[in-house]
C-alpha atoms as an extended CHARMM CRD file, in Angstrom:
* protein
*
       294  EXT
         1         1  MET       CA            103.9260000000       98.4290000000      110.5230000000  PROA      1               0.0000000000
         2         2  ARG       CA            105.0370000000       97.6980000000      114.0490000000  PROA      2               0.0000000000
         3         3  GLU       CA            108.3090000000       95.9080000000      114.4880000000  PROA      3               0.0000000000
         4         4  ASP       CA            106.7320000000       92.5740000000      115.6500000000  PROA      4               0.0000000000
         5         5  SER       CA            104.1170000000       92.2970000000      113.0230000000  PROA      5               0.0000000000
         6         6  PRO       CA            106.3130000000       90.7570000000      110.5220000000  PROA      6               0.0000000000
         7         7  ILE       CA            107.5590000000       88.2850000000      113.1720000000  PROA      7               0.0000000000
         8         8  TYR       CA            103.8230000000       87.3950000000      114.0020000000  PROA      8               0.0000000000
         9         9  TRP       CA            103.3840000000       86.3640000000      110.2470000000  PROA      9               0.0000000000
        10        10  LYS       CA            106.5320000000       84.4570000000      109.8170000000  PROA      10              0.0000000000
        11        11  ASN       CA            106.4530000000       82.5600000000      112.9930000000  PROA      11              0.0000000000
        12        12  ASN       CA            102.8500000000       81.3370000000      112.3750000000  PROA      12              0.0000000000
        13        13  ARG       CA            103.3060000000       80.1110000000      108.6880000000  PROA      13              0.0000000000
        14        14  VAL       CA            101.2860000000       77.0180000000      109.0220000000  PROA      14              0.0000000000
        15        15  GLU       CA             98.2400000000       78.5780000000      110.7610000000  PROA      15              0.0000000000
        16        16  MET       CA             98.1230000000       81.5210000000      108.3900000000  PROA      16              0.0000000000
        17        17  ARG       CA             98.4700000000       79.4220000000      105.2720000000  PROA      17              0.0000000000
        18        18  THR       CA             95.5110000000       77.1300000000      106.5160000000  PROA      18              0.0000000000
        19        19  ALA       CA             93.5570000000       80.2750000000      107.0370000000  PROA      19              0.0000000000
        20        20  GLY       CA             94.0800000000       81.4270000000      103.4880000000  PROA      20              0.0000000000
        21        21  PHE       CA             97.0120000000       83.9870000000      103.9020000000  PROA      21              0.0000000000
        22        22  ASP       CA            100.3120000000       84.1360000000      102.3130000000  PROA      22              0.0000000000
        23        23  PRO       CA            102.6120000000       84.8640000000      105.3340000000  PROA      23              0.0000000000
        24        24  ASP       CA            105.6200000000       86.1410000000      103.2580000000  PROA      24              0.0000000000
        25        25  ARG       CA            103.3000000000       88.6440000000      101.4970000000  PROA      25              0.0000000000
        26        26  ALA       CA            101.5130000000       89.8730000000      104.7000000000  PROA      26              0.0000000000
        27        27  ALA       CA            104.7330000000       90.2940000000      106.3090000000  PROA      27              0.0000000000
        28        28  ALA       CA            105.8620000000       92.6350000000      103.5610000000  PROA      28              0.0000000000
        29        29  THR       CA            102.6890000000       94.7400000000      103.2000000000  PROA      29              0.0000000000
        30        30  ASN       CA            101.7640000000       98.0680000000      104.7400000000  PROA      30              0.0000000000
        31        31  PRO       CA            100.1690000000       98.3410000000      108.2020000000  PROA      31              0.0000000000
        32        32  ILE       CA             97.8190000000       95.5860000000      109.4010000000  PROA      32              0.0000000000
        33        33  ALA       CA             94.2750000000       96.9750000000      109.9120000000  PROA      33              0.0000000000
        34        34  THR       CA             92.1060000000       95.1650000000      112.5970000000  PROA      34              0.0000000000
        35        35  ILE       CA             88.3690000000       95.1500000000      111.4880000000  PROA      35              0.0000000000
        36        36  GLY       CA             86.0720000000       95.0580000000      114.6550000000  PROA      36              0.0000000000
        37        37  SER       CA             82.9380000000       93.3900000000      113.6360000000  PROA      37              0.0000000000
        38        38  ALA       CA             79.9320000000       92.7050000000      116.0220000000  PROA      38              0.0000000000
        39        39  TRP       CA             77.5370000000       90.4810000000      114.0660000000  PROA      39              0.0000000000
        40        40  THR       CA             74.5100000000       88.3970000000      114.4400000000  PROA      40              0.0000000000
        41        41  ASN       CA             71.6820000000       87.4510000000      111.9780000000  PROA      41              0.0000000000
        42        42  ALA       CA             69.1290000000       87.5840000000      114.8130000000  PROA      42              0.0000000000
        43        43  HSD       CA             68.1540000000       91.1230000000      114.4970000000  PROA      43              0.0000000000
        44        44  ARG       CA             67.9940000000       93.6930000000      111.8370000000  PROA      44              0.0000000000
        45        45  CYS       CA             70.6430000000       96.1570000000      113.4180000000  PROA      45              0.0000000000
        46        46  ASN       CA             73.6770000000       94.0750000000      113.0900000000  PROA      46              0.0000000000
        47        47  ASN       CA             72.7990000000       91.5530000000      110.3930000000  PROA      47              0.0000000000
        48        48  ARG       CA             74.7840000000       93.2550000000      107.5350000000  PROA      48              0.0000000000
        49        49  VAL       CA             77.8670000000       93.7460000000      109.6700000000  PROA      49              0.0000000000
        50        50  ARG       CA             79.5810000000       90.5740000000      108.5630000000  PROA      50              0.0000000000
        51        51  ALA       CA             79.0620000000       91.3130000000      104.8090000000  PROA      51              0.0000000000
        52        52  ASN       CA             80.4560000000       94.7010000000      105.2760000000  PROA      52              0.0000000000
        53        53  SER       CA             83.4700000000       93.2910000000      107.0750000000  PROA      53              0.0000000000
        54        54  ASP       CA             84.1870000000       91.0610000000      104.0690000000  PROA      54              0.0000000000
        55        55  LEU       CA             83.9400000000       93.8450000000      101.7230000000  PROA      55              0.0000000000
        56        56  LEU       CA             86.1780000000       96.0840000000      103.7570000000  PROA      56              0.0000000000
        57        57  VAL       CA             88.9250000000       93.2180000000      103.6770000000  PROA      57              0.0000000000
        58        58  ASP       CA             88.9110000000       92.9990000000       99.9410000000  PROA      58              0.0000000000
        59        59  LEU       CA             89.0550000000       96.9150000000       99.4540000000  PROA      59              0.0000000000
        60        60  ILE       CA             92.0570000000       96.8910000000      101.8400000000  PROA      60              0.0000000000
        61        61  ALA       CA             93.5720000000       94.0150000000       99.9970000000  PROA      61              0.0000000000
        62        62  GLU       CA             93.2160000000       95.5920000000       96.6100000000  PROA      62              0.0000000000
        63        63  ARG       CA             95.3650000000       98.4220000000       97.9630000000  PROA      63              0.0000000000
        64        64  GLY       CA             98.2120000000       96.1490000000       99.1280000000  PROA      64              0.0000000000
        65        65  ARG       CA             97.3700000000       96.0140000000      102.7990000000  PROA      65              0.0000000000
        66        66  GLN       CA             96.0800000000       93.3900000000      105.0840000000  PROA      66              0.0000000000
        67        67  GLY       CA             92.6520000000       93.4390000000      106.9790000000  PROA      67              0.0000000000
        68        68  LEU       CA             91.9950000000       90.9980000000      109.7750000000  PROA      68              0.0000000000
        69        69  VAL       CA             88.5920000000       90.6020000000      111.0770000000  PROA      69              0.0000000000
        70        70  VAL       CA             87.9940000000       90.4200000000      114.8910000000  PROA      70              0.0000000000
        71        71  GLY       CA             84.5930000000       89.0840000000      115.7230000000  PROA      71              0.0000000000
        72        72  ALA       CA             82.2860000000       89.7280000000      118.5900000000  PROA      72              0.0000000000
        73        73  PRO       CA             78.7960000000       88.8520000000      119.6380000000  PROA      73              0.0000000000
        74        74  ALA       CA             75.7630000000       91.1650000000      119.2630000000  PROA      74              0.0000000000
        75        75  ALA       CA             72.6670000000       91.0120000000      121.4100000000  PROA      75              0.0000000000
        76        76  SER       CA             69.4760000000       92.7420000000      122.0100000000  PROA      76              0.0000000000
        77        77  ASP       CA             66.9790000000       92.6210000000      124.8810000000  PROA      77              0.0000000000
        78        78  ALA       CA             64.4310000000       94.7930000000      126.8300000000  PROA      78              0.0000000000
        79        79  LEU       CA             61.8160000000       96.1360000000      124.3460000000  PROA      79              0.0000000000
        80        80  THR       CA             63.2650000000       94.2900000000      121.2360000000  PROA      80              0.0000000000
        81        81  GLN       CA             63.1520000000       90.7790000000      122.8560000000  PROA      81              0.0000000000
        82        82  SER       CA             60.4880000000       91.2720000000      125.4900000000  PROA      82              0.0000000000
        83        83  THR       CA             62.6600000000       90.8790000000      128.4580000000  PROA      83              0.0000000000
        84        84  PRO       CA             62.0180000000       92.8910000000      131.5780000000  PROA      84              0.0000000000
        85        85  THR       CA             65.5340000000       94.6230000000      131.6780000000  PROA      85              0.0000000000
        86        86  ALA       CA             68.5320000000       95.4820000000      129.6060000000  PROA      86              0.0000000000
        87        87  GLY       CA             70.7660000000       93.0410000000      131.5500000000  PROA      87              0.0000000000
        88        88  HSD       CA             72.2690000000       91.3750000000      128.6180000000  PROA      88              0.0000000000
        89        89  SER       CA             72.9610000000       94.2590000000      126.3060000000  PROA      89              0.0000000000
        90        90  LEU       CA             74.6650000000       96.4240000000      128.8990000000  PROA      90              0.0000000000
        91        91  VAL       CA             77.0640000000       93.8050000000      129.9300000000  PROA      91              0.0000000000
        92        92  LEU       CA             77.4760000000       93.1110000000      126.0900000000  PROA      92              0.0000000000
        93        93  ARG       CA             79.3230000000       96.5250000000      125.8910000000  PROA      93              0.0000000000
        94        94  ASP       CA             82.3610000000       95.3660000000      127.8550000000  PROA      94              0.0000000000
        95        95  VAL       CA             82.3120000000       92.0270000000      126.0070000000  PROA      95              0.0000000000
        96        96  VAL       CA             82.4870000000       93.5980000000      122.6000000000  PROA      96              0.0000000000
        97        97  ALA       CA             85.1310000000       96.1760000000      123.6090000000  PROA      97              0.0000000000
        98        98  ASP       CA             87.3600000000       93.5110000000      125.1330000000  PROA      98              0.0000000000
        99        99  CYS       CA             86.9660000000       91.2950000000      122.0510000000  PROA      99              0.0000000000
       100       100  PHE       CA             88.1520000000       94.0350000000      119.8370000000  PROA      100             0.0000000000
       101       101  GLU       CA             91.0900000000       95.0060000000      121.8390000000  PROA      101             0.0000000000
       102       102  ILE       CA             92.3490000000       91.5000000000      122.5550000000  PROA      102             0.0000000000
       103       103  GLY       CA             92.0810000000       90.7390000000      118.7610000000  PROA      103             0.0000000000
       104       104  HSD       CA             93.8850000000       93.8540000000      117.7080000000  PROA      104             0.0000000000
       105       105  ARG       CA             96.8400000000       93.2910000000      120.1360000000  PROA      105             0.0000000000
       106       106  ALA       CA             97.1250000000       89.5920000000      119.6700000000  PROA      106             0.0000000000
       107       107  ARG       CA             97.4840000000       90.0780000000      115.9160000000  PROA      107             0.0000000000
       108       108  HSD       CA             99.7740000000       93.1030000000      116.2710000000  PROA      108             0.0000000000
       109       109  GLY       CA             97.3180000000       95.4840000000      114.5130000000  PROA      109             0.0000000000
       110       110  GLU       CA             98.6420000000       98.9830000000      113.5460000000  PROA      110             0.0000000000
       111       111  ALA       CA             95.1250000000      100.4550000000      112.9420000000  PROA      111             0.0000000000
       112       112  MET       CA             91.6690000000       99.7250000000      113.8020000000  PROA      112             0.0000000000
       113       113  ILE       CA             88.4220000000      100.0810000000      111.9230000000  PROA      113             0.0000000000
       114       114  VAL       CA             85.2290000000       99.0680000000      113.8490000000  PROA      114             0.0000000000
       115       115  ILE       CA             81.6830000000       98.3770000000      112.3840000000  PROA      115             0.0000000000
       116       116  SER       CA             78.6080000000       98.2730000000      114.4470000000  PROA      116             0.0000000000
       117       117  GLY       CA             74.8590000000       98.5390000000      113.7230000000  PROA      117             0.0000000000
       118       118  CYS       CA             73.1170000000       99.5910000000      117.0470000000  PROA      118             0.0000000000
       119       119  ASP       CA             73.3800000000      101.6650000000      120.0580000000  PROA      119             0.0000000000
       120       120  LYS       CA             74.8810000000       98.8510000000      122.1570000000  PROA      120             0.0000000000
       121       121  THR       CA             77.5450000000       97.7290000000      119.8410000000  PROA      121             0.0000000000
       122       122  GLY       CA             78.0320000000      101.2880000000      118.6750000000  PROA      122             0.0000000000
       123       123  ALA       CA             79.1280000000      102.3800000000      122.1470000000  PROA      123             0.0000000000
       124       124  ALA       CA             81.1430000000       99.3930000000      122.5300000000  PROA      124             0.0000000000
       125       125  ALA       CA             83.0420000000       99.7210000000      119.4810000000  PROA      125             0.0000000000
       126       126  LEU       CA             84.4250000000      103.2320000000      120.5040000000  PROA      126             0.0000000000
       127       127  THR       CA             85.9090000000      101.9390000000      123.6310000000  PROA      127             0.0000000000
       128       128  PRO       CA             88.8470000000       99.8760000000      122.0550000000  PROA      128             0.0000000000
       129       129  LEU       CA             89.7160000000      102.7950000000      119.6970000000  PROA      129             0.0000000000
       130       130  ALA       CA             90.3750000000      104.9900000000      122.8360000000  PROA      130             0.0000000000
       131       131  ARG       CA             92.0740000000      102.1710000000      124.6120000000  PROA      131             0.0000000000
       132       132  THR       CA             94.5610000000      101.4310000000      121.9740000000  PROA      132             0.0000000000
       133       133  ASP       CA             95.3810000000      105.0410000000      121.3380000000  PROA      133             0.0000000000
       134       134  ALA       CA             95.8110000000      105.7470000000      124.9660000000  PROA      134             0.0000000000
       135       135  VAL       CA             97.8520000000      102.7500000000      125.9910000000  PROA      135             0.0000000000
       136       136  VAL       CA            100.2910000000      102.4590000000      123.2260000000  PROA      136             0.0000000000
       137       137  PRO       CA            103.1160000000      104.6820000000      124.0440000000  PROA      137             0.0000000000
       138       138  ARG       CA            104.4580000000      105.4020000000      120.6840000000  PROA      138             0.0000000000
       139       139  ALA       CA            102.2630000000      108.0440000000      118.9190000000  PROA      139             0.0000000000
       140       140  THR       CA            104.6550000000      108.2480000000      116.1260000000  PROA      140             0.0000000000
       141       141  PRO       CA            104.2970000000      110.1590000000      112.7400000000  PROA      141             0.0000000000
       142       142  ALA       CA            104.4350000000      106.7540000000      111.0940000000  PROA      142             0.0000000000
       143       143  ARG       CA            101.5420000000      105.5170000000      113.1430000000  PROA      143             0.0000000000
       144       144  CYS       CA             99.6590000000      108.6670000000      112.2610000000  PROA      144             0.0000000000
       145       145  LEU       CA            100.4190000000      108.1520000000      108.6590000000  PROA      145             0.0000000000
       146       146  ALA       CA             99.1310000000      104.5970000000      108.7650000000  PROA      146             0.0000000000
       147       147  SER       CA             95.9630000000      105.6920000000      110.0480000000  PROA      147             0.0000000000
       148       148  ALA       CA             95.7320000000      108.3780000000      107.4390000000  PROA      148             0.0000000000
       149       149  GLN       CA             96.3380000000      105.9710000000      104.5980000000  PROA      149             0.0000000000
       150       150  LEU       CA             93.6880000000      103.5760000000      105.7270000000  PROA      150             0.0000000000
       151       151  LEU       CA             91.1090000000      106.5170000000      106.0240000000  PROA      151             0.0000000000
       152       152  SER       CA             92.3130000000      107.7080000000      102.5580000000  PROA      152             0.0000000000
       153       153  LEU       CA             91.4860000000      104.0770000000      100.9730000000  PROA      153             0.0000000000
       154       154  LEU       CA             88.0020000000      104.1010000000      102.5030000000  PROA      154             0.0000000000
       155       155  LEU       CA             87.3440000000      107.3170000000      101.1040000000  PROA      155             0.0000000000
       156       156  LEU       CA             88.4170000000      106.2090000000       97.5710000000  PROA      156             0.0000000000
       157       157  ALA       CA             85.7430000000      103.5090000000       97.8950000000  PROA      157             0.0000000000
       158       158  LEU       CA             83.0020000000      106.1700000000       97.9350000000  PROA      158             0.0000000000
       159       159  PRO       CA             81.4230000000      106.9700000000       94.5960000000  PROA      159             0.0000000000
       160       160  PRO       CA             82.5690000000      110.3490000000       93.2080000000  PROA      160             0.0000000000
       161       161  MET       CA             80.3320000000      113.3370000000       94.0430000000  PROA      161             0.0000000000
       162       162  SER       CA             77.6940000000      113.8920000000       91.0590000000  PROA      162             0.0000000000
       163       163  SER       CA             77.5320000000      117.2730000000       89.4700000000  PROA      163             0.0000000000
       164       164  ALA       CA             73.8430000000      116.6090000000       88.7490000000  PROA      164             0.0000000000
       165       165  ALA       CA             72.9870000000      119.4160000000       91.0930000000  PROA      165             0.0000000000
       166       166  ALA       CA             74.7660000000      122.0560000000       89.0620000000  PROA      166             0.0000000000
       167       167  ASP       CA             73.7150000000      120.8780000000       85.6050000000  PROA      167             0.0000000000
       168       168  PRO       CA             70.2230000000      120.8720000000       84.2280000000  PROA      168             0.0000000000
       169       169  PRO       CA             68.4460000000      117.4260000000       84.3830000000  PROA      169             0.0000000000
       170       170  ALA       CA             68.7390000000      115.3730000000       81.2620000000  PROA      170             0.0000000000
       171       171  ALA       CA             65.5390000000      114.6130000000       79.4220000000  PROA      171             0.0000000000
       172       172  PRO       CA             64.1700000000      111.1960000000       80.2640000000  PROA      172             0.0000000000
       173       173  PRO       CA             64.4850000000      108.3770000000       77.6840000000  PROA      173             0.0000000000
       174       174  PRO       CA             61.7060000000      107.3110000000       75.7230000000  PROA      174             0.0000000000
       175       175  ALA       CA             59.4280000000      104.6280000000       77.3610000000  PROA      175             0.0000000000
       176       176  SER       CA             60.4950000000      102.2230000000       74.7320000000  PROA      176             0.0000000000
       177       177  ALA       CA             64.1950000000      102.5410000000       75.7320000000  PROA      177             0.0000000000
       178       178  VAL       CA             63.5860000000      101.9140000000       79.4790000000  PROA      178             0.0000000000
       179       179  THR       CA             64.6330000000       98.5480000000       80.6270000000  PROA      179             0.0000000000
       180       180  THR       CA             64.1020000000       97.4220000000       84.2880000000  PROA      180             0.0000000000
       181       181  ALA       CA             66.8110000000       94.8920000000       85.3850000000  PROA      181             0.0000000000
       182       182  ALA       CA             65.9870000000       92.1850000000       87.7110000000  PROA      182             0.0000000000
       183       183  THR       CA             68.2800000000       90.0520000000       90.0210000000  PROA      183             0.0000000000
       184       184  VAL       CA             68.6720000000       86.5500000000       91.2470000000  PROA      184             0.0000000000
       185       185  THR       CA             70.4340000000       86.5540000000       94.7580000000  PROA      185             0.0000000000
       186       186  GLY       CA             71.7550000000       83.8390000000       97.0160000000  PROA      186             0.0000000000
       187       187  SER       CA             74.9880000000       82.4480000000       98.5530000000  PROA      187             0.0000000000
       188       188  VAL       CA             77.5870000000       79.7980000000       97.8380000000  PROA      188             0.0000000000
       189       189  VAL       CA             78.6590000000       77.4830000000      100.5430000000  PROA      189             0.0000000000
       190       190  MET       CA             81.0570000000       74.3350000000      100.6940000000  PROA      190             0.0000000000
       191       191  ARG       CA             80.3490000000       70.7840000000      101.9980000000  PROA      191             0.0000000000
       192       192  GLU       CA             83.8370000000       70.2640000000      103.1380000000  PROA      192             0.0000000000
       193       193  ARG       CA             85.4560000000       72.1590000000      105.9910000000  PROA      193             0.0000000000
       194       194  LEU       CA             88.1930000000       73.6130000000      104.0880000000  PROA      194             0.0000000000
       195       195  ALA       CA             90.1300000000       76.9450000000      103.8060000000  PROA      195             0.0000000000
       196       196  LEU       CA             90.7140000000       78.5010000000      100.4920000000  PROA      196             0.0000000000
       197       197  ARG       CA             94.2010000000       80.0460000000       99.9070000000  PROA      197             0.0000000000
       198       198  PRO       CA             94.3600000000       83.2260000000       97.8590000000  PROA      198             0.0000000000
       199       199  GLY       CA             93.8680000000       82.9050000000       94.1640000000  PROA      199             0.0000000000
       200       200  PHE       CA             90.5590000000       81.1670000000       93.7810000000  PROA      200             0.0000000000
       201       201  ALA       CA             87.7990000000       82.7930000000       91.7790000000  PROA      201             0.0000000000
       202       202  LEU       CA             83.9970000000       82.0120000000       92.0190000000  PROA      202             0.0000000000
       203       203  THR       CA             81.6940000000       82.0350000000       88.8750000000  PROA      203             0.0000000000
       204       204  VAL       CA             78.0110000000       82.0430000000       89.2820000000  PROA      204             0.0000000000
       205       205  LYS       CA             75.6500000000       81.7040000000       86.2190000000  PROA      205             0.0000000000
       206       206  LEU       CA             71.9930000000       81.9680000000       85.5240000000  PROA      206             0.0000000000
       207       207  LEU       CA             71.2030000000       79.4650000000       82.7850000000  PROA      207             0.0000000000
       208       208  ASP       CA             68.3340000000       78.5900000000       80.6750000000  PROA      208             0.0000000000
       209       209  VAL       CA             68.2290000000       74.7740000000       81.0060000000  PROA      209             0.0000000000
       210       210  SER       CA             64.9080000000       74.2470000000       79.0830000000  PROA      210             0.0000000000
       211       211  ARG       CA             66.4810000000       72.0760000000       76.2800000000  PROA      211             0.0000000000
       212       212  ALA       CA             67.7820000000       68.7120000000       77.3900000000  PROA      212             0.0000000000
       213       213  ASP       CA             69.4250000000       68.0010000000       73.8820000000  PROA      213             0.0000000000
       214       214  ALA       CA             71.2820000000       71.4520000000       73.7940000000  PROA      214             0.0000000000
       215       215  PRO       CA             73.8470000000       73.1300000000       75.9560000000  PROA      215             0.0000000000
       216       216  ALA       CA             72.5780000000       75.5110000000       78.6460000000  PROA      216             0.0000000000
       217       217  VAL       CA             72.1910000000       79.2120000000       77.4000000000  PROA      217             0.0000000000
       218       218  VAL       CA             73.8600000000       81.7070000000       79.7910000000  PROA      218             0.0000000000
       219       219  VAL       CA             71.4980000000       84.4620000000       80.7290000000  PROA      219             0.0000000000
       220       220  ALA       CA             73.6580000000       86.3120000000       83.4000000000  PROA      220             0.0000000000
       221       221  GLU       CA             77.1210000000       85.8000000000       84.8430000000  PROA      221             0.0000000000
       222       222  GLN       CA             79.0540000000       86.9950000000       87.8340000000  PROA      222             0.0000000000
       223       223  VAL       CA             82.7280000000       86.4010000000       88.5210000000  PROA      223             0.0000000000
       224       224  ILE       CA             83.9510000000       87.0120000000       92.0540000000  PROA      224             0.0000000000
       225       225  PRO       CA             87.7210000000       86.9480000000       92.8120000000  PROA      225             0.0000000000
       226       226  LEU       CA             87.7830000000       85.4910000000       96.4200000000  PROA      226             0.0000000000
       227       227  GLY       CA             91.1050000000       87.0220000000       97.5350000000  PROA      227             0.0000000000
       228       228  THR       CA             91.3140000000       86.0350000000      101.0980000000  PROA      228             0.0000000000
       229       229  ARG       CA             87.6620000000       85.6870000000      101.5280000000  PROA      229             0.0000000000
       230       230  GLN       CA             86.1660000000       82.1530000000      102.6480000000  PROA      230             0.0000000000
       231       231  LEU       CA             82.7730000000       80.6870000000      101.9840000000  PROA      231             0.0000000000
       232       232  PRO       CA             79.8960000000       81.4280000000      102.4510000000  PROA      232             0.0000000000
       233       233  VAL       CA             79.9640000000       84.1320000000       99.7810000000  PROA      233             0.0000000000
       234       234  SER       CA             76.8270000000       86.1480000000       98.5020000000  PROA      234             0.0000000000
       235       235  PHE       CA             76.2210000000       86.7160000000       94.8910000000  PROA      235             0.0000000000
       236       236  GLU       CA             73.7840000000       88.9540000000       92.9210000000  PROA      236             0.0000000000
       237       237  LEU       CA             73.0380000000       88.0460000000       89.0680000000  PROA      237             0.0000000000
       238       238  THR       CA             71.5280000000       91.0130000000       87.2840000000  PROA      238             0.0000000000
       239       239  TYR       CA             69.4570000000       89.9250000000       84.1550000000  PROA      239             0.0000000000
       240       240  ASP       CA             67.1300000000       91.3930000000       81.5120000000  PROA      240             0.0000000000
       241       241  PRO       CA             63.6090000000       90.2880000000       82.3840000000  PROA      241             0.0000000000
       242       242  ALA       CA             62.5890000000       90.4320000000       78.7220000000  PROA      242             0.0000000000
       243       243  ARG       CA             64.9200000000       87.4070000000       78.2720000000  PROA      243             0.0000000000
       244       244  ILE       CA             62.7850000000       85.2280000000       80.5830000000  PROA      244             0.0000000000
       245       245  GLU       CA             60.1590000000       83.2640000000       79.1030000000  PROA      245             0.0000000000
       246       246  ALA       CA             57.5230000000       81.6910000000       81.4150000000  PROA      246             0.0000000000
       247       247  ASN       CA             57.4470000000       78.1360000000       79.8210000000  PROA      247             0.0000000000
       248       248  HSD       CA             61.2610000000       77.8880000000       80.1570000000  PROA      248             0.0000000000
       249       249  ARG       CA             63.2490000000       76.3320000000       83.0400000000  PROA      249             0.0000000000
       250       250  TYR       CA             66.0780000000       78.3190000000       84.5570000000  PROA      250             0.0000000000
       251       251  ALA       CA             68.7250000000       77.3110000000       87.0420000000  PROA      251             0.0000000000
       252       252  VAL       CA             71.8070000000       78.8290000000       88.8650000000  PROA      252             0.0000000000
       253       253  GLN       CA             75.2640000000       77.0590000000       88.6150000000  PROA      253             0.0000000000
       254       254  ALA       CA             78.3580000000       77.9370000000       90.7170000000  PROA      254             0.0000000000
       255       255  ARG       CA             81.9980000000       76.7910000000       90.1530000000  PROA      255             0.0000000000
       256       256  ILE       CA             85.2690000000       77.7840000000       91.9140000000  PROA      256             0.0000000000
       257       257  GLU       CA             88.5370000000       77.6560000000       89.9050000000  PROA      257             0.0000000000
       258       258  PHE       CA             92.0870000000       78.0990000000       90.8830000000  PROA      258             0.0000000000
       259       259  GLN       CA             94.4030000000       79.4780000000       88.1990000000  PROA      259             0.0000000000
       260       260  GLY       CA             91.7900000000       78.2770000000       85.6300000000  PROA      260             0.0000000000
       261       261  GLN       CA             91.4480000000       74.7720000000       86.8430000000  PROA      261             0.0000000000
       262       262  LEU       CA             88.1290000000       73.5930000000       88.2420000000  PROA      262             0.0000000000
       263       263  ALA       CA             88.1320000000       72.9920000000       92.0320000000  PROA      263             0.0000000000
       264       264  PHE       CA             84.5080000000       72.9750000000       93.3040000000  PROA      264             0.0000000000
       265       265  ILE       CA             81.3170000000       72.8750000000       91.4940000000  PROA      265             0.0000000000
       266       266  THR       CA             77.6640000000       72.4660000000       92.2640000000  PROA      266             0.0000000000
       267       267  ASP       CA             76.5270000000       68.9650000000       91.5320000000  PROA      267             0.0000000000
       268       268  GLN       CA             72.6560000000       69.5990000000       91.2830000000  PROA      268             0.0000000000
       269       269  GLN       CA             70.3620000000       71.8440000000       89.6590000000  PROA      269             0.0000000000
       270       270  TYR       CA             69.0740000000       74.8900000000       91.5830000000  PROA      270             0.0000000000
       271       271  PRO       CA             65.8630000000       76.0770000000       89.7490000000  PROA      271             0.0000000000
       272       272  VAL       CA             64.9130000000       79.8350000000       89.8610000000  PROA      272             0.0000000000
       273       273  LEU       CA             62.2960000000       82.3260000000       88.5490000000  PROA      273             0.0000000000
       274       274  THR       CA             59.8040000000       80.2960000000       86.6630000000  PROA      274             0.0000000000
       275       275  ARG       CA             57.3140000000       77.5460000000       87.4690000000  PROA      275             0.0000000000
       276       276  GLY       CA             57.0670000000       78.5440000000       91.0990000000  PROA      276             0.0000000000
       277       277  ALA       CA             60.8370000000       78.6500000000       91.7370000000  PROA      277             0.0000000000
       278       278  PRO       CA             62.2730000000       81.4370000000       93.9110000000  PROA      278             0.0000000000
       279       279  ALA       CA             64.5590000000       84.2840000000       92.9990000000  PROA      279             0.0000000000
       280       280  HSD       CA             66.7960000000       83.5750000000       95.8400000000  PROA      280             0.0000000000
       281       281  VAL       CA             68.9080000000       80.2780000000       96.2550000000  PROA      281             0.0000000000
       282       282  ASP       CA             71.5860000000       79.0930000000       98.3560000000  PROA      282             0.0000000000
       283       283  LEU       CA             74.0940000000       76.8980000000       96.5410000000  PROA      283             0.0000000000
       284       284  VAL       CA             76.3930000000       74.1340000000       97.8740000000  PROA      284             0.0000000000
       285       285  VAL       CA             79.5180000000       73.3630000000       96.0370000000  PROA      285             0.0000000000
       286       286  LYS       CA             81.3340000000       70.0530000000       95.9380000000  PROA      286             0.0000000000
       287       287  ARG       CA             85.1190000000       69.4250000000       95.7840000000  PROA      287             0.0000000000
       288       288  VAL       CA             86.1490000000       68.0610000000       92.2680000000  PROA      288             0.0000000000
       289       289  PRO       CA             88.3690000000       64.9990000000       92.3170000000  PROA      289             0.0000000000
       290       290  LYS       CA             91.8340000000       65.8180000000       90.8980000000  PROA      290             0.0000000000
       291       291  LYS       CA             91.2250000000       63.1760000000       88.1530000000  PROA      291             0.0000000000
       292       292  ASP       CA             88.2080000000       65.0090000000       86.9140000000  PROA      292             0.0000000000
       293       293  ARG       CA             89.8360000000       68.5910000000       86.9700000000  PROA      293             0.0000000000
       294       294  HSD       CA             90.2580000000       70.4180000000       83.8480000000  PROA      294             0.0000000000
């Protein structure tokens, strides 16, 4: 970690806590990694970059380090948007490169990881990597070690190589034993404009709510430790289709707890799966008054 990195965290305690960080913990962790993320939901090339950035932040945090996302715009023109020239996307390369480099230096990053999804943002993402390595005069062994550590943790996230190629294929299971899983997907957002501090956990459940005179039956459940992530957060509930009955009613519920105490919850039903309901829902959670928390 560079000498001024802990000072950055300690001198900005209010801002960092409001954003969901623990300044003392961040100041004591290993090198800060800037995650350059050029994102938009307007076209297919870059619409997954934001979700990948959030996953990378969680992966880095799990290994005791700190990942800070620096955003940048992504644009496409010419053939993809029926404009006569590529006048916007060509200019965009400089804008993206400057955004990444400014965010990296302003937050005293020690290593940089860039994520892009198209030829415009891809070319732009390489520029700040070259600039920061060329301009910083101290290419010390510690700096090289920090980059090596970050590369190592990314490799650890990859699934292990399978030995299936060397071993003979296993016999397929009997048809009666094959079960095709299905999913309900969606996102969870918050009504209030609040920043969650580290320690919150999101629980999303798929419920059978057919009987009004009995508790709902849990069909599937997903627990997501939020860490330093902020809403909106995506979820994916995997369930057994054999448990779904066409004449029953199903709904998705979300709740957010802090150290076991309820803090946010959905206050309405979100039907799914049967009676024309979708398999994708966007949930809105509402803050629970302190007197009602348990």
